[in-house]
Amino acid sequence: MAHGLARPALTLTLRLAAGFAVLGVIGCSGLGSESSAQTASRSNPAEPVTPPLQPVVPPDLPAPRTPAEYAAHDAAYPFYMPMQGLRRPANRFFVKCDASQAAGHEVYQGNDAASLYGRAEGGLEYVYEARDRAGRPCVYPFAPSLPDITGNLDGTQYIFRSSVPGERVTFRSGDQWATLRMRALDMGRSRIHFEMRDIALDFPGAIQPMGALHLETYGGTPPGLFTAVIRRSQIFGGKNAIFVPGGETMLYAEDSAIDGNVGTNTDQEHGTYINGTLVSHFRNVRWHGQLGWSNVASGHQLKDKAYLRIYENVSVSNAPGRGSPSAMPLIDATSFGFTWANKLRIERVSPLQEPRDALVDLRSEILYGNPQHYPWPVIASSDWRMPPAALGALDQVYLSVFFNTEVHSFRNEPYVFALRSWGRGFTPGTATVAGEGLTTRAEQRAVSLAFGTHGTFGKVYSGDGWTFVNPRLADGMLWVADRDAFIRHALGLIRR
């Protein structure tokens, strides 16, 4: 936990050249560099093939094995999260397993949350007993019950964890309003931190418009910042299994599974819905089980509108939970901002409707985030013209980079990624972009690159936008392969 004593993580200094390892197998994405039309070919078939560029990432630390090693791991945070200035939670509660099971609600050891009279100030930490008297992982037969948050929010922390690091506890409830709801509302200029570790939320009856994990903290003005960290957790239920509203928010999740949603608004539920936030960073996370419907194409496994998106060893499948498989793209992101992905694995099983062609759809029809989150306009304008050598201008455009994407599908997908064309303005009074498809290619200020894509598909990209497959980059553009340099570039543009 942070507790104001966190040390930064993921900050190992790497030499850029060390990460450009040779990829042993060239996928069906083609050889050399391809434009958005996917027409490039080798002029000399006998010419040696250059392996695709490989990403530069800090080496993995040894996997923790003991509670002490898990606790040490949990004291580390992504380097871009400023963790200084946080206070220890003023309210700390230990929840007992067997007594809580018998009562059907939290039974505390020592301090009782009832003493807060329903309102907490100064932060919260809930520690849930990891095992019952028989030594089994504890299953709490209810959703967490939390007091309302009040008072000065600056520097406060809200932490929910198992009593034994690395040992998961489960909350299981069929209640239609079941949720773990962090509700600080508009953060203003406050620095707030949320954390959930070693917790499973299993809410199969939670059909109301909430998330199983509902982080209802939004808005904010720099230097205000809300950070949310999820470790070794499993989440199921709600309209969206995870819901994060727009604002000055950074979300980091690792070693977790998002098992789907159960809402009843047929076309709007998603496995995860991240609105216009600053950062979404997922590492070793798996999505499946998004609720589909027999007569509607349904939602997405991951709807992610963050300004900066980092996906590392992420698996996304439309294998259904309730209902039929969704026919929509599995990842619905925005072309406004930045995406860096390595080892993204996509699985599509056959839906009842005709599937939408894109697997990862980089869309441009709505601006979700605060306009201050974007260093350049998000609509096409005559003020911008893509330079003749687009690959030499990667530091001047909204950029998505995908390394080593793997596709498994019931069919040969027409293409994997789509970078949609921009519009020329906004519908008055809305954040909806108008005039999509009526702009010239030179006016688009977004580029997407893919390296080492393989699997069951015909082309890597649709015919939209500035897209390149396995391009050879000049030395001055190799920073796009370095994850940390990419993050620093994207956040540096907006002084974060």
XYZ file of C-alpha atoms in Angstrom:
496
model
C 0.000 0.000 0.000
C 1.085 3.564 -0.429
C 0.771 4.925 3.138
C 2.941 7.849 2.073
C 6.030 5.625 2.046
C 5.912 4.211 -1.485
C 9.030 3.716 -3.540
C 8.811 4.169 -7.326
C 8.690 1.102 -9.530
C 9.407 0.273 -13.134
C 12.233 2.831 -13.265
C 15.167 0.650 -14.204
C 17.472 2.422 -16.626
C 17.751 0.576 -19.913
C 19.847 1.131 -22.949
C 17.534 1.364 -25.915
C 19.495 -1.007 -28.099
C 19.290 -3.796 -25.537
C 15.598 -4.317 -26.181
C 15.676 -4.821 -29.925
C 15.765 -8.604 -29.851
C 15.234 -10.674 -32.964
C 11.746 -12.064 -33.442
C 12.026 -15.654 -34.496
C 8.755 -15.943 -36.415
C 7.365 -13.393 -38.835
C 3.576 -13.257 -38.622
C 1.148 -13.033 -41.488
C 1.161 -9.242 -41.231
C 3.671 -9.109 -44.070
C 7.296 -8.195 -44.500
C 8.999 -4.838 -44.454
C 6.750 -1.759 -44.206
C 3.146 -1.529 -45.379
C 1.037 1.589 -45.763
C -2.642 1.831 -44.869
C -3.427 0.289 -48.229
C -1.328 -2.764 -47.272
C 0.222 -2.836 -50.748
C 3.963 -2.666 -50.094
C 6.059 -5.598 -51.242
C 9.716 -6.521 -51.395
C 11.395 -5.493 -54.627
C 13.855 -8.363 -54.342
C 12.382 -11.658 -53.058
C 15.870 -12.896 -52.233
C 16.584 -9.923 -49.974
C 17.030 -10.964 -46.317
C 14.046 -10.218 -44.102
C 14.590 -7.720 -41.292
C 12.831 -8.888 -38.123
C 10.232 -6.485 -36.736
C 11.297 -3.938 -34.140
C 10.946 -5.238 -30.598
C 9.854 -3.310 -27.499
C 12.090 -2.115 -24.703
C 10.671 -2.821 -21.247
C 12.190 -3.170 -17.781
C 12.953 -6.809 -16.960
C 10.418 -8.604 -14.811
C 11.325 -8.966 -11.172
C 11.095 -12.457 -9.642
C 7.489 -13.426 -8.919
C 6.670 -13.030 -5.214
C 6.137 -16.277 -3.317
C 5.686 -15.343 0.339
C 3.447 -12.764 2.035
C 6.532 -10.663 2.758
C 7.553 -10.718 -0.902
C 4.015 -9.793 -1.983
C 4.011 -6.910 0.498
C 7.335 -5.665 -0.888
C 5.972 -5.905 -4.431
C 2.877 -3.974 -3.414
C 4.969 -1.063 -2.157
C 6.097 -0.352 -5.740
C 4.140 1.797 -8.171
C 4.501 2.864 -11.811
C 7.143 5.549 -12.162
C 4.699 8.109 -13.556
C 2.427 7.992 -10.480
C 3.483 10.673 -7.972
C 2.969 8.846 -4.671
C 4.522 11.378 -2.321
C 2.349 13.455 -0.022
C -0.163 10.731 0.830
C -1.236 10.313 4.453
C -1.864 7.096 6.311
C -5.607 6.387 6.378
C -7.124 7.866 9.511
C -9.609 4.995 9.816
C -8.418 1.382 9.813
C -10.719 -1.610 10.247
C -10.083 -5.341 10.492
C -13.032 -7.468 9.332
C -13.341 -10.988 10.774
C -14.245 -13.888 8.500
C -16.379 -16.411 10.404
C -18.309 -13.867 12.422
C -19.058 -11.854 9.283
C -20.224 -14.966 7.457
C -22.611 -15.772 10.302
C -23.946 -12.222 10.558
C -24.217 -11.545 6.815
C -22.380 -8.225 7.161
C -19.028 -6.940 8.372
C -18.119 -7.863 11.927
C -15.073 -5.970 13.119
C -12.226 -6.748 15.434
C -11.621 -3.652 17.524
C -12.755 -0.429 15.884
C -16.235 -0.589 14.373
C -17.170 1.416 11.288
C -20.462 2.313 12.981
C -18.444 4.702 15.137
C -18.059 6.925 12.061
C -21.833 7.487 11.948
C -21.799 6.731 8.218
C -19.248 9.403 7.294
C -15.467 8.974 7.075
C -12.837 11.693 6.996
C -9.097 11.297 6.479
C -9.082 8.088 4.468
C -10.005 4.434 4.991
C -8.233 1.090 5.141
C -10.214 -2.139 5.273
C -8.285 -5.325 6.016
C -10.319 -8.496 5.450
C -9.365 -11.696 7.244
C -8.024 -14.015 4.560
C -9.113 -17.425 5.921
C -11.956 -18.960 7.840
C -11.464 -21.142 10.898
C -10.978 -24.199 8.658
C -8.124 -22.498 6.825
C -10.091 -21.958 3.607
C -10.044 -18.675 1.654
C -12.739 -16.506 3.165
C -15.930 -15.855 1.215
C -17.889 -12.885 2.555
C -21.583 -13.357 1.602
C -22.237 -9.684 0.912
C -20.824 -6.665 -0.918
C -18.512 -4.332 1.009
C -20.346 -1.697 3.020
C -18.508 1.626 3.070
C -19.243 4.929 4.786
C -19.658 8.122 2.789
C -16.490 10.146 2.316
C -16.403 13.652 3.724
C -14.015 16.411 4.714
C -10.691 17.397 3.195
C -9.771 14.851 0.516
C -6.221 16.004 -0.178
C -3.650 13.293 0.514
C -6.259 10.693 1.515
C -6.086 6.981 0.728
C -8.780 4.316 0.411
C -7.344 0.817 0.649
C -9.142 -2.541 0.518
C -7.024 -5.656 0.946
C -6.704 -9.186 2.193
C -4.987 -9.670 5.549
C -2.474 -12.005 3.865
C -0.784 -10.511 0.803
C -1.133 -12.920 -2.106
C -4.187 -14.731 -0.652
C -7.469 -13.661 -2.214
C -10.743 -13.116 -0.342
C -14.117 -13.114 -2.117
C -17.211 -10.947 -1.774
C -20.231 -12.741 -3.200
C -23.704 -11.242 -3.421
C -26.795 -11.584 -5.610
C -28.060 -8.151 -4.597
C -28.966 -5.992 -7.579
C -27.050 -3.010 -6.108
C -23.923 -4.927 -5.129
C -20.781 -2.889 -5.730
C -17.532 -1.717 -4.236
C -18.061 1.987 -4.708
C -15.328 4.545 -4.172
C -17.366 7.772 -4.075
C -15.363 10.944 -3.566
C -17.094 12.753 -6.468
C -15.330 15.835 -7.910
C -11.726 15.706 -6.703
C -10.965 19.385 -7.346
C -7.258 19.996 -6.707
C -6.944 17.104 -4.244
C -4.521 14.182 -4.444
C -6.455 10.961 -3.754
C -5.409 7.298 -3.909
C -7.465 4.082 -4.134
C -6.151 0.546 -3.914
C -7.680 -2.933 -4.068
C -5.505 -6.012 -3.539
C -6.246 -9.744 -3.419
C -10.006 -9.299 -3.653
C -12.622 -11.009 -5.812
C -15.939 -9.255 -6.429
C -18.557 -11.806 -7.510
C -21.888 -10.029 -8.013
C -24.010 -12.101 -10.447
C -27.237 -10.249 -9.606
C -25.896 -6.681 -9.776
C -28.034 -5.526 -12.711
C -28.317 -1.868 -11.706
C -26.359 0.885 -13.545
C -23.225 0.537 -11.449
C -19.901 -1.161 -11.809
C -18.943 -4.118 -9.678
C -15.964 -1.849 -9.042
C -17.332 1.693 -9.367
C -14.687 4.396 -8.981
C -16.938 7.416 -8.766
C -14.268 10.083 -8.488
C -14.118 12.440 -11.419
C -13.261 15.853 -12.794
C -10.436 17.668 -11.080
C -8.015 20.430 -11.924
C -4.235 19.929 -12.035
C -2.397 19.329 -9.791
C -5.431 17.387 -8.572
C -5.000 13.664 -9.241
C -6.792 10.402 -8.462
C -4.731 7.221 -8.727
C -6.303 3.767 -8.596
C -4.291 0.545 -8.311
C -5.740 -2.966 -8.636
C -3.587 -6.014 -7.910
C -4.388 -9.745 -8.038
C -8.127 -9.223 -8.184
C -11.080 -10.789 -9.978
C -14.150 -8.748 -10.900
C -17.598 -9.839 -12.104
C -20.982 -8.098 -12.164
C -22.597 -4.734 -12.554
C -23.461 -2.796 -15.695
C -19.696 -2.631 -16.280
C -17.437 -4.873 -14.226
C -15.176 -1.815 -13.850
C -16.409 1.733 -14.349
C -14.124 4.778 -14.221
C -15.536 8.232 -15.056
C -13.543 10.921 -16.828
C -11.151 13.132 -14.945
C -7.604 13.602 -13.680
C -7.325 9.846 -13.063
C -4.562 7.287 -13.510
C -5.565 3.602 -13.352
C -3.057 0.755 -13.023
C -4.145 -2.910 -12.831
C -2.001 -6.038 -12.783
C -2.354 -9.806 -12.421
C -6.144 -9.650 -12.504
C -9.172 -11.041 -14.354
C -12.241 -9.126 -15.498
C -14.924 -11.785 -15.749
C -17.765 -9.791 -17.259
C -20.903 -7.805 -16.519
C -24.581 -8.520 -15.905
C -26.415 -5.249 -16.643
C -29.751 -5.049 -18.457
C -29.285 -2.081 -20.845
C -28.589 -4.303 -23.821
C -26.310 -2.222 -26.008
C -24.406 -0.136 -23.464
C -22.792 -2.569 -21.053
C -19.093 -3.310 -21.380
C -16.679 -5.517 -19.502
C -14.823 -2.344 -18.528
C -15.726 1.269 -19.250
C -12.959 3.839 -18.815
C -14.106 7.315 -19.707
C -11.856 10.320 -20.478
C -9.094 9.688 -17.928
C -5.367 10.438 -18.054
C -3.938 6.888 -17.977
C -5.120 3.285 -18.149
C -2.286 0.802 -17.670
C -3.009 -2.933 -17.667
C -0.382 -5.588 -17.081
C -1.112 -9.331 -17.006
C -4.875 -8.771 -17.133
C -7.507 -10.909 -18.864
C -10.992 -9.910 -20.064
C -13.827 -12.252 -20.995
C -17.509 -12.780 -20.222
C -18.949 -9.482 -21.482
C -22.749 -9.797 -21.507
C -24.012 -10.236 -25.059
C -27.555 -10.439 -26.375
C -29.118 -12.718 -28.970
C -30.473 -9.877 -31.124
C -28.030 -6.996 -30.467
C -24.363 -6.681 -31.395
C -23.743 -5.651 -27.743
C -20.855 -3.843 -26.082
C -17.105 -4.211 -25.840
C -14.871 -6.195 -23.534
C -12.766 -3.069 -22.970
C -14.053 0.421 -23.769
C -11.063 2.622 -23.033
C -11.052 6.360 -23.695
C -8.006 7.277 -21.606
C -5.535 9.784 -23.017
C -2.669 7.287 -22.531
C -3.264 3.522 -22.713
C -0.617 0.885 -21.887
C -1.412 -2.814 -22.457
C 1.191 -5.404 -21.439
C 0.491 -9.123 -21.725
C -3.232 -8.450 -21.922
C -5.758 -11.039 -23.166
C -9.172 -9.992 -24.439
C -11.771 -12.574 -25.470
C -15.421 -12.281 -26.464
C -16.091 -15.712 -24.978
C -19.406 -14.929 -23.300
C -20.589 -15.015 -19.742
C -24.352 -14.679 -19.903
C -25.955 -14.453 -23.313
C -24.206 -14.869 -26.628
C -20.759 -13.578 -27.659
C -20.614 -9.896 -28.494
C -20.199 -9.098 -32.177
C -18.566 -5.721 -31.494
C -14.821 -4.947 -31.623
C -13.232 -6.345 -28.498
C -11.347 -3.141 -27.686
C -12.999 0.205 -28.352
C -10.436 2.964 -27.845
C -9.973 6.501 -29.074
C -7.591 7.713 -31.730
C -7.125 10.889 -29.691
C -4.152 10.290 -27.424
C -1.622 7.480 -27.197
C -1.592 3.667 -27.046
C 1.406 1.381 -26.417
C 0.810 -2.375 -26.393
C 3.024 -5.440 -26.169
C 1.810 -9.050 -26.257
C -1.842 -8.208 -26.726
C -3.769 -11.436 -27.275
C -7.199 -11.222 -28.922
C -9.644 -14.119 -29.164
C -12.914 -13.942 -31.082
C -15.479 -16.738 -30.986
C -18.439 -16.795 -33.345
C -21.322 -14.439 -32.361
C -24.944 -14.767 -33.459
C -24.823 -11.444 -35.335
C -22.496 -10.549 -38.186
C -19.281 -9.472 -36.429
C -17.977 -5.940 -36.767
C -14.735 -6.163 -38.668
C -12.272 -4.387 -36.370
C -10.860 -6.217 -33.359
C -9.235 -3.046 -31.985
C -11.179 0.027 -33.093
C -9.417 3.392 -32.696
C -12.383 5.721 -33.047
C -12.725 9.456 -33.480
C -16.429 10.302 -33.349
C -16.587 11.537 -29.717
C -14.195 13.488 -27.511
C -14.448 11.831 -24.098
C -11.721 13.574 -22.115
C -11.124 17.080 -20.843
C -9.797 19.157 -23.776
C -6.829 20.032 -21.544
C -5.800 16.366 -21.789
C -4.883 16.822 -25.451
C -1.861 18.758 -26.724
C -3.240 19.263 -30.245
C -6.665 19.613 -31.863
C -8.733 16.450 -32.244
C -10.530 17.548 -35.375
C -9.100 17.880 -38.850
C -7.889 21.331 -39.793
C -6.046 23.043 -42.610
C -3.567 24.192 -39.949
C -2.042 20.694 -40.014
C -0.562 18.818 -42.941
C 1.140 15.481 -42.426
C 4.774 15.773 -43.578
C 5.681 13.729 -46.675
C 7.639 11.337 -44.448
C 5.042 10.558 -41.780
C 7.404 8.142 -39.999
C 9.703 11.060 -39.284
C 6.978 12.990 -37.459
C 5.950 10.452 -34.800
C 6.692 12.970 -32.045
C 4.177 15.407 -33.544
C 1.095 13.181 -33.807
C -1.311 11.124 -31.728
C 0.286 7.705 -31.817
C -0.607 4.050 -31.249
C 2.038 1.316 -31.337
C 1.270 -2.413 -31.147
C 4.017 -5.006 -30.650
C 3.555 -8.780 -30.972
C -0.232 -8.864 -31.185
C -1.676 -12.377 -31.434
C -5.083 -13.027 -32.992
C -7.191 -16.182 -32.618
C -10.548 -16.069 -34.378
C -13.250 -18.422 -35.623
C -12.729 -16.803 -39.040
C -9.951 -15.184 -41.028
C -10.450 -11.598 -39.850
C -10.407 -8.966 -42.619
C -8.101 -6.858 -40.445
C -7.038 -6.420 -36.825
C -6.775 -2.657 -36.225
C -8.762 0.291 -37.552
C -7.609 3.911 -37.243
C -10.748 5.877 -38.054
C -10.763 9.135 -39.985
C -11.293 12.375 -38.129
C -14.135 14.829 -38.549
C -13.963 18.553 -39.149
C -15.891 19.946 -36.168
C -18.288 19.262 -33.309
C -22.045 19.026 -33.329
C -23.073 22.252 -31.554
C -23.366 21.856 -27.802
C -21.962 18.318 -27.781
C -18.685 16.405 -27.750
C -19.724 14.534 -30.903
C -17.426 15.011 -33.871
C -19.143 15.839 -37.159
C -17.969 15.398 -40.718
C -16.166 12.072 -40.326
C -14.923 10.769 -43.643
C -15.104 14.199 -45.289
C -11.540 15.196 -44.439
C -8.372 14.587 -46.398
C -5.736 12.099 -45.352
C -3.151 14.880 -45.013
C -5.325 16.569 -42.350
C -5.281 13.543 -40.052
C -2.901 13.947 -37.098
C -2.819 10.330 -35.931
C -0.480 7.461 -36.820
C -0.596 3.774 -35.886
C 2.274 1.268 -36.106
C 2.161 -2.515 -35.736
C 5.152 -4.830 -35.355
C 5.108 -8.628 -35.404
C 1.337 -9.157 -35.625
C 0.359 -12.771 -36.240
C -2.688 -15.004 -36.229
C -5.918 -15.526 -38.169
C -6.425 -12.410 -40.255
C -5.914 -11.073 -43.756
C -4.504 -7.589 -43.147
C -3.146 -5.867 -40.075
C -4.976 -2.563 -40.706
C -8.120 -1.392 -42.415
C -7.685 1.128 -45.206
C -8.189 4.143 -42.923
C -5.638 6.640 -41.740
C -1.843 6.695 -41.481
C -0.923 3.102 -40.608
C 2.309 1.162 -41.045
C 3.198 -2.509 -40.578
C 6.742 -3.456 -39.514
C 8.203 -0.124 -40.653
C 11.911 0.590 -40.443
C 12.289 3.633 -38.229
C 15.073 6.173 -38.224
C 17.244 6.250 -35.107
C 15.544 9.420 -33.926
C 12.154 7.658 -33.827
C 13.203 4.479 -32.000
C 11.928 5.964 -28.742
C 8.475 4.680 -29.716
C 9.656 1.151 -28.851
C 10.752 2.129 -25.329
C 7.709 1.862 -23.085
C 8.924 4.334 -20.479
C 10.121 6.848 -23.090
C 6.714 6.561 -24.787
C 4.940 7.252 -21.480
C 7.182 10.215 -20.715
C 6.572 11.655 -24.169
C 2.768 11.351 -23.955
C 2.455 12.705 -20.408
C 5.114 15.344 -20.988
C 3.024 16.885 -23.738
C 0.363 17.751 -21.144
C 2.832 18.411 -18.293
C 1.908 15.385 -16.242
